[in-house]
Each structure stands twice: as C-alpha cells, then as structure tokens.
Amino acid sequence: MERSGDRATDLLGAAMAWAPIVLIDGFLLTRIWGTRLSLLGTVLLLGPMLLGAAIGAATARRHPTTARRWLRAGVGALIGHALQLALLITLLMLFPPRIPW
C-alpha cells in the first residue's frame, strides 16, 4: 500500500529531474538547429537522454504510479546526460583540440 505523501514527493522529484533537462536541452537545440549538421547534433544530444529515460521508466518496480515512472525516467535521463558529458571530457583529454594561435 502506498503512503499518502509518496505521490506528491514523486511528482516533485520528477519536476526537479526534468526541469534541468528541458532547459538545457531546449537551449542547446536552439543552437544546434542553426547549423549544417542539425540532424546529427539532435540525435547525439537527445539519443542518450531518451535511452536513459526509457531504461529508467522500464526499471520502475511492479505497479508503479505514473509519478514514480516519470521520476525514474527523469533520473535515467540525467544519468544518460552525465555519461555523455563524461565521454566528452574523456575524448577531449585524449584528443585535445589544436588551436592555431
């Protein structure tokens, strides 16, 4: 049986998980769509986030509430973006950009 405060807590957690994703991805997508490689940039930005959200929503326990599923999807999306950032930092350390000055 679910406690009365769990749904409200899950809704607040879902909002807190999805807010930075929507803001940052929205800003980055406005920058990406003005370039030649807009399709590739969109896929590279949203691919890990959508995969993480799908895995997070799918791994919710048995009979989850909608709020709990949204919370898990938001946390999965944040993890997907964190892994993407870690990969980017690793690649920049391995192959530093050559700035011609």
CSV table of N, CA and C in Angstrom, one decimal:
chain,number,residue,atom,x,y,z
A,1,MET,N,0.8,-1.2,0.0
A,1,MET,CA,0.0,0.0,0.0
A,1,MET,C,0.9,1.2,0.0
A,2,GLU,N,0.5,2.2,-0.7
A,2,GLU,CA,1.3,3.4,-0.9
A,2,GLU,C,0.9,4.5,0.2
A,3,ARG,N,1.9,5.1,0.7
A,3,ARG,CA,1.7,6.2,1.7
A,3,ARG,C,1.1,7.4,1.0
A,4,SER,N,0.5,8.3,1.7
A,4,SER,CA,-0.2,9.4,1.1
A,4,SER,C,0.8,10.4,0.6
A,5,GLY,N,1.9,10.6,1.2
A,5,GLY,CA,2.9,11.6,0.7
A,5,GLY,C,3.8,11.2,-0.5
A,6,ASP,N,3.7,9.9,-0.8
A,6,ASP,CA,4.6,9.4,-1.8
A,6,ASP,C,4.4,10.0,-3.2
A,7,ARG,N,3.1,10.1,-3.6
A,7,ARG,CA,2.8,10.6,-4.9
A,7,ARG,C,3.2,12.1,-5.1
A,8,ALA,N,3.0,12.9,-4.0
A,8,ALA,CA,3.4,14.3,-4.1
A,8,ALA,C,5.0,14.4,-4.1
A,9,THR,N,5.6,13.5,-3.4
A,9,THR,CA,7.1,13.5,-3.4
A,9,THR,C,7.6,13.1,-4.7
A,10,ASP,N,7.0,12.1,-5.3
A,10,ASP,CA,7.4,11.6,-6.7
A,10,ASP,C,7.2,12.7,-7.7
A,11,LEU,N,6.1,13.4,-7.6
A,11,LEU,CA,5.8,14.5,-8.6
A,11,LEU,C,6.8,15.6,-8.5
A,12,LEU,N,7.2,16.0,-7.2
A,12,LEU,CA,8.2,17.0,-7.0
A,12,LEU,C,9.5,16.5,-7.5
A,13,GLY,N,9.9,15.3,-7.3
A,13,GLY,CA,11.1,14.7,-7.7
A,13,GLY,C,11.2,14.7,-9.3
A,14,ALA,N,10.1,14.3,-9.9
A,14,ALA,CA,10.0,14.2,-11.4
A,14,ALA,C,10.2,15.6,-11.9
A,15,ALA,N,9.6,16.6,-11.3
A,15,ALA,CA,9.7,18.0,-11.8
A,15,ALA,C,11.2,18.5,-11.6
A,16,MET,N,11.8,18.1,-10.5
A,16,MET,CA,13.2,18.5,-10.3
A,16,MET,C,14.2,17.8,-11.2
A,17,ALA,N,13.8,16.6,-11.6
A,17,ALA,CA,14.7,15.8,-12.5
A,17,ALA,C,14.5,16.3,-14.0
A,18,TRP,N,13.3,16.6,-14.4
A,18,TRP,CA,13.1,17.0,-15.8
A,18,TRP,C,13.4,18.5,-16.1
A,19,ALA,N,13.3,19.3,-15.1
A,19,ALA,CA,13.5,20.8,-15.3
A,19,ALA,C,14.8,21.1,-15.9
A,20,PRO,N,16.0,20.6,-15.3
A,20,PRO,CA,17.2,21.0,-16.0
A,20,PRO,C,17.4,20.4,-17.4
A,21,ILE,N,16.8,19.2,-17.6
A,21,ILE,CA,16.9,18.5,-18.9
A,21,ILE,C,16.2,19.4,-19.9
A,22,VAL,N,15.0,19.8,-19.6
A,22,VAL,CA,14.2,20.6,-20.6
A,22,VAL,C,14.9,21.9,-20.8
A,23,LEU,N,15.4,22.6,-19.8
A,23,LEU,CA,16.0,23.9,-20.0
A,23,LEU,C,17.3,23.8,-20.8
A,24,ILE,N,18.2,22.9,-20.4
A,24,ILE,CA,19.5,22.8,-21.1
A,24,ILE,C,19.3,22.3,-22.5
A,25,ASP,N,18.6,21.2,-22.6
A,25,ASP,CA,18.4,20.6,-24.0
A,25,ASP,C,17.6,21.6,-24.9
A,26,GLY,N,16.7,22.4,-24.4
A,26,GLY,CA,16.0,23.4,-25.2
A,26,GLY,C,17.0,24.4,-25.7
A,27,PHE,N,17.8,24.9,-24.8
A,27,PHE,CA,18.8,25.9,-25.2
A,27,PHE,C,19.8,25.3,-26.2
A,28,LEU,N,20.3,24.1,-26.0
A,28,LEU,CA,21.3,23.5,-26.9
A,28,LEU,C,20.6,23.2,-28.3
A,29,LEU,N,19.4,22.8,-28.3
A,29,LEU,CA,18.7,22.5,-29.5
A,29,LEU,C,18.5,23.8,-30.4
A,30,THR,N,18.3,25.0,-29.7
A,30,THR,CA,18.2,26.2,-30.5
A,30,THR,C,19.5,26.6,-31.1
A,31,ARG,N,20.6,26.2,-30.5
A,31,ARG,CA,21.9,26.5,-31.1
A,31,ARG,C,22.2,25.4,-32.2
A,32,ILE,N,21.9,24.2,-32.0
A,32,ILE,CA,22.2,23.1,-32.9
A,32,ILE,C,21.4,23.3,-34.2
A,33,TRP,N,20.2,23.7,-34.1
A,33,TRP,CA,19.3,23.8,-35.3
A,33,TRP,C,19.7,24.9,-36.3
A,34,GLY,N,20.6,25.7,-35.9
A,34,GLY,CA,21.1,26.8,-36.8
A,34,GLY,C,22.3,26.4,-37.6
A,35,THR,N,22.8,25.1,-37.5
A,35,THR,CA,24.0,24.7,-38.1
A,35,THR,C,23.7,23.7,-39.3
A,36,ARG,N,24.7,23.4,-40.0
A,36,ARG,CA,24.6,22.4,-41.1
A,36,ARG,C,24.3,21.0,-40.6
A,37,LEU,N,24.8,20.6,-39.5
A,37,LEU,CA,24.7,19.3,-39.0
A,37,LEU,C,23.6,19.2,-37.9
A,38,SER,N,22.5,19.8,-38.2
A,38,SER,CA,21.4,19.8,-37.2
A,38,SER,C,20.8,18.5,-36.9
A,39,LEU,N,20.7,17.6,-37.9
A,39,LEU,CA,20.1,16.3,-37.6
A,39,LEU,C,21.1,15.4,-36.7
A,40,LEU,N,22.3,15.4,-37.1
A,40,LEU,CA,23.3,14.7,-36.3
A,40,LEU,C,23.4,15.2,-34.9
A,41,GLY,N,23.5,16.5,-34.8
A,41,GLY,CA,23.6,17.1,-33.5
A,41,GLY,C,22.4,16.8,-32.6
A,42,THR,N,21.2,16.8,-33.2
A,42,THR,CA,20.0,16.5,-32.4
A,42,THR,C,20.0,15.0,-32.0
A,43,VAL,N,20.4,14.1,-32.8
A,43,VAL,CA,20.5,12.7,-32.4
A,43,VAL,C,21.5,12.5,-31.4
A,44,LEU,N,22.7,13.1,-31.5
A,44,LEU,CA,23.7,13.0,-30.5
A,44,LEU,C,23.3,13.6,-29.1
A,45,LEU,N,22.5,14.6,-29.2
A,45,LEU,CA,22.1,15.2,-27.9
A,45,LEU,C,21.0,14.5,-27.2
A,46,LEU,N,20.0,14.1,-28.0
A,46,LEU,CA,18.8,13.5,-27.4
A,46,LEU,C,18.8,12.0,-27.3
A,47,GLY,N,19.7,11.4,-28.1
A,47,GLY,CA,19.8,9.9,-28.1
A,47,GLY,C,20.1,9.3,-26.7
A,48,PRO,N,21.2,9.7,-26.0
A,48,PRO,CA,21.4,9.2,-24.7
A,48,PRO,C,20.4,9.6,-23.7
A,49,MET,N,19.8,10.8,-23.8
A,49,MET,CA,18.7,11.2,-22.9
A,49,MET,C,17.5,10.3,-23.0
A,50,LEU,N,17.1,10.0,-24.3
A,50,LEU,CA,15.9,9.2,-24.5
A,50,LEU,C,16.1,7.8,-24.1
A,51,LEU,N,17.3,7.3,-24.3
A,51,LEU,CA,17.7,5.9,-23.9
A,51,LEU,C,17.7,5.8,-22.4
A,52,GLY,N,18.3,6.7,-21.7
A,52,GLY,CA,18.3,6.7,-20.3
A,52,GLY,C,16.9,6.8,-19.7
A,53,ALA,N,16.0,7.7,-20.3
A,53,ALA,CA,14.7,7.8,-19.8
A,53,ALA,C,13.9,6.5,-20.0
A,54,ALA,N,14.1,5.9,-21.1
A,54,ALA,CA,13.4,4.6,-21.4
A,54,ALA,C,13.8,3.5,-20.4
A,55,ILE,N,15.1,3.4,-20.2
A,55,ILE,CA,15.6,2.4,-19.2
A,55,ILE,C,15.1,2.8,-17.8
A,56,GLY,N,15.1,4.1,-17.4
A,56,GLY,CA,14.7,4.4,-16.1
A,56,GLY,C,13.2,4.1,-15.9
A,57,ALA,N,12.4,4.4,-16.9
A,57,ALA,CA,10.9,4.1,-16.8
A,57,ALA,C,10.7,2.6,-16.8
A,58,ALA,N,11.4,1.9,-17.5
A,58,ALA,CA,11.2,0.4,-17.6
A,58,ALA,C,11.7,-0.3,-16.3
A,59,THR,N,12.6,0.3,-15.6
A,59,THR,CA,13.1,-0.4,-14.4
A,59,THR,C,12.3,0.0,-13.1
A,60,ALA,N,11.2,0.7,-13.3
A,60,ALA,CA,10.4,1.0,-12.1
A,60,ALA,C,9.8,-0.3,-11.5
A,61,ARG,N,9.6,-0.3,-10.3
A,61,ARG,CA,9.1,-1.6,-9.6
A,61,ARG,C,7.7,-1.9,-10.1
A,62,ARG,N,7.2,-3.1,-9.7
A,62,ARG,CA,5.9,-3.5,-10.1
A,62,ARG,C,4.8,-2.5,-9.7
A,63,HIS,N,3.9,-2.3,-10.6
A,63,HIS,CA,2.7,-1.4,-10.4
A,63,HIS,C,3.1,-0.1,-9.9
A,64,PRO,N,4.0,0.6,-10.6
A,64,PRO,CA,4.3,2.0,-10.1
A,64,PRO,C,3.3,3.0,-10.5
A,65,THR,N,3.2,4.1,-9.7
A,65,THR,CA,2.4,5.2,-10.1
A,65,THR,C,3.0,5.9,-11.3
A,66,THR,N,2.2,6.7,-11.9
A,66,THR,CA,2.6,7.5,-13.1
A,66,THR,C,3.7,8.5,-12.6
A,67,ALA,N,3.6,9.0,-11.5
A,67,ALA,CA,4.6,10.0,-10.9
A,67,ALA,C,5.9,9.3,-10.7
A,68,ARG,N,5.8,8.1,-10.2
A,68,ARG,CA,7.1,7.3,-9.9
A,68,ARG,C,7.8,7.0,-11.2
A,69,ARG,N,7.0,6.6,-12.2
A,69,ARG,CA,7.6,6.3,-13.5
A,69,ARG,C,8.2,7.5,-14.2
A,70,TRP,N,7.6,8.7,-14.0
A,70,TRP,CA,8.2,9.9,-14.5
A,70,TRP,C,9.5,10.3,-13.8
A,71,LEU,N,9.5,10.0,-12.5
A,71,LEU,CA,10.6,10.3,-11.7
A,71,LEU,C,11.8,9.4,-12.1
A,72,ARG,N,11.5,8.1,-12.3
A,72,ARG,CA,12.6,7.2,-12.7
A,72,ARG,C,13.1,7.5,-14.1
A,73,ALA,N,12.2,7.9,-15.0
A,73,ALA,CA,12.6,8.3,-16.4
A,73,ALA,C,13.4,9.6,-16.3
A,74,GLY,N,13.1,10.5,-15.4
A,74,GLY,CA,13.9,11.7,-15.3
A,74,GLY,C,15.3,11.5,-14.8
A,75,VAL,N,15.4,10.6,-13.8
A,75,VAL,CA,16.7,10.2,-13.2
A,75,VAL,C,17.5,9.5,-14.3
A,76,GLY,N,16.9,8.6,-15.1
A,76,GLY,CA,17.6,7.9,-16.1
A,76,GLY,C,18.1,8.9,-17.2
A,77,ALA,N,17.3,9.9,-17.5
A,77,ALA,CA,17.7,10.9,-18.5
A,77,ALA,C,18.9,11.7,-18.0
A,78,LEU,N,18.9,12.0,-16.7
A,78,LEU,CA,20.1,12.7,-16.1
A,78,LEU,C,21.3,11.9,-16.1
A,79,ILE,N,21.1,10.6,-15.9
A,79,ILE,CA,22.3,9.7,-15.9
A,79,ILE,C,22.8,9.5,-17.3
A,80,GLY,N,21.9,9.5,-18.3
A,80,GLY,CA,22.3,9.5,-19.7
A,80,GLY,C,23.1,10.7,-20.1
A,81,HIS,N,22.7,11.9,-19.7
A,81,HIS,CA,23.4,13.1,-19.9
A,81,HIS,C,24.8,13.1,-19.2
A,82,ALA,N,24.8,12.6,-18.0
A,82,ALA,CA,26.1,12.6,-17.2
A,82,ALA,C,27.1,11.7,-17.9
A,83,LEU,N,26.6,10.5,-18.4
A,83,LEU,CA,27.5,9.6,-19.1
A,83,LEU,C,28.0,10.3,-20.4
A,84,GLN,N,27.1,11.0,-21.1
A,84,GLN,CA,27.5,11.7,-22.3
A,84,GLN,C,28.6,12.8,-22.0
A,85,LEU,N,28.4,13.5,-20.9
A,85,LEU,CA,29.4,14.5,-20.5
A,85,LEU,C,30.7,13.9,-20.2
A,86,ALA,N,30.7,12.7,-19.5
A,86,ALA,CA,31.9,12.0,-19.1
A,86,ALA,C,32.7,11.6,-20.4
A,87,LEU,N,31.9,11.1,-21.3
A,87,LEU,CA,32.5,10.7,-22.6
A,87,LEU,C,33.2,11.9,-23.3
A,88,LEU,N,32.5,13.0,-23.3
A,88,LEU,CA,33.0,14.2,-24.0
A,88,LEU,C,34.3,14.7,-23.3
A,89,ILE,N,34.3,14.7,-22.0
A,89,ILE,CA,35.5,15.1,-21.3
A,89,ILE,C,36.7,14.2,-21.5
A,90,THR,N,36.4,12.9,-21.5
A,90,THR,CA,37.4,11.9,-21.8
A,90,THR,C,38.0,12.0,-23.2
A,91,LEU,N,37.1,12.2,-24.2
A,91,LEU,CA,37.6,12.4,-25.5
A,91,LEU,C,38.4,13.7,-25.7
A,92,LEU,N,38.0,14.8,-25.0
A,92,LEU,CA,38.8,16.0,-25.0
A,92,LEU,C,40.2,15.8,-24.4
A,93,MET,N,40.2,15.0,-23.3
A,93,MET,CA,41.5,14.8,-22.7
A,93,MET,C,42.4,13.9,-23.6
A,94,LEU,N,41.8,12.9,-24.2
A,94,LEU,CA,42.6,12.0,-25.1
A,94,LEU,C,43.1,12.7,-26.4
A,95,PHE,N,42.2,13.5,-27.0
A,95,PHE,CA,42.4,14.2,-28.2
A,95,PHE,C,42.2,15.7,-28.1
A,96,PRO,N,43.1,16.4,-27.5
A,96,PRO,CA,42.9,17.8,-27.2
A,96,PRO,C,42.8,18.6,-28.5
A,97,PRO,N,41.9,19.6,-28.6
A,97,PRO,CA,41.8,20.4,-29.8
A,97,PRO,C,43.0,21.2,-30.1
A,98,ARG,N,43.4,21.4,-31.3
A,98,ARG,CA,44.5,22.2,-31.7
A,98,ARG,C,44.0,23.6,-32.1
A,99,ILE,N,44.4,24.5,-31.3
A,99,ILE,CA,44.0,25.9,-31.5
A,99,ILE,C,45.2,26.6,-32.2
A,100,PRO,N,45.0,27.1,-33.4
A,100,PRO,CA,46.1,27.7,-34.1
A,100,PRO,C,46.4,29.2,-33.7
A,101,TRP,N,47.0,29.4,-32.6
A,101,TRP,CA,47.4,30.8,-32.2
A,101,TRP,C,48.9,30.7,-31.9
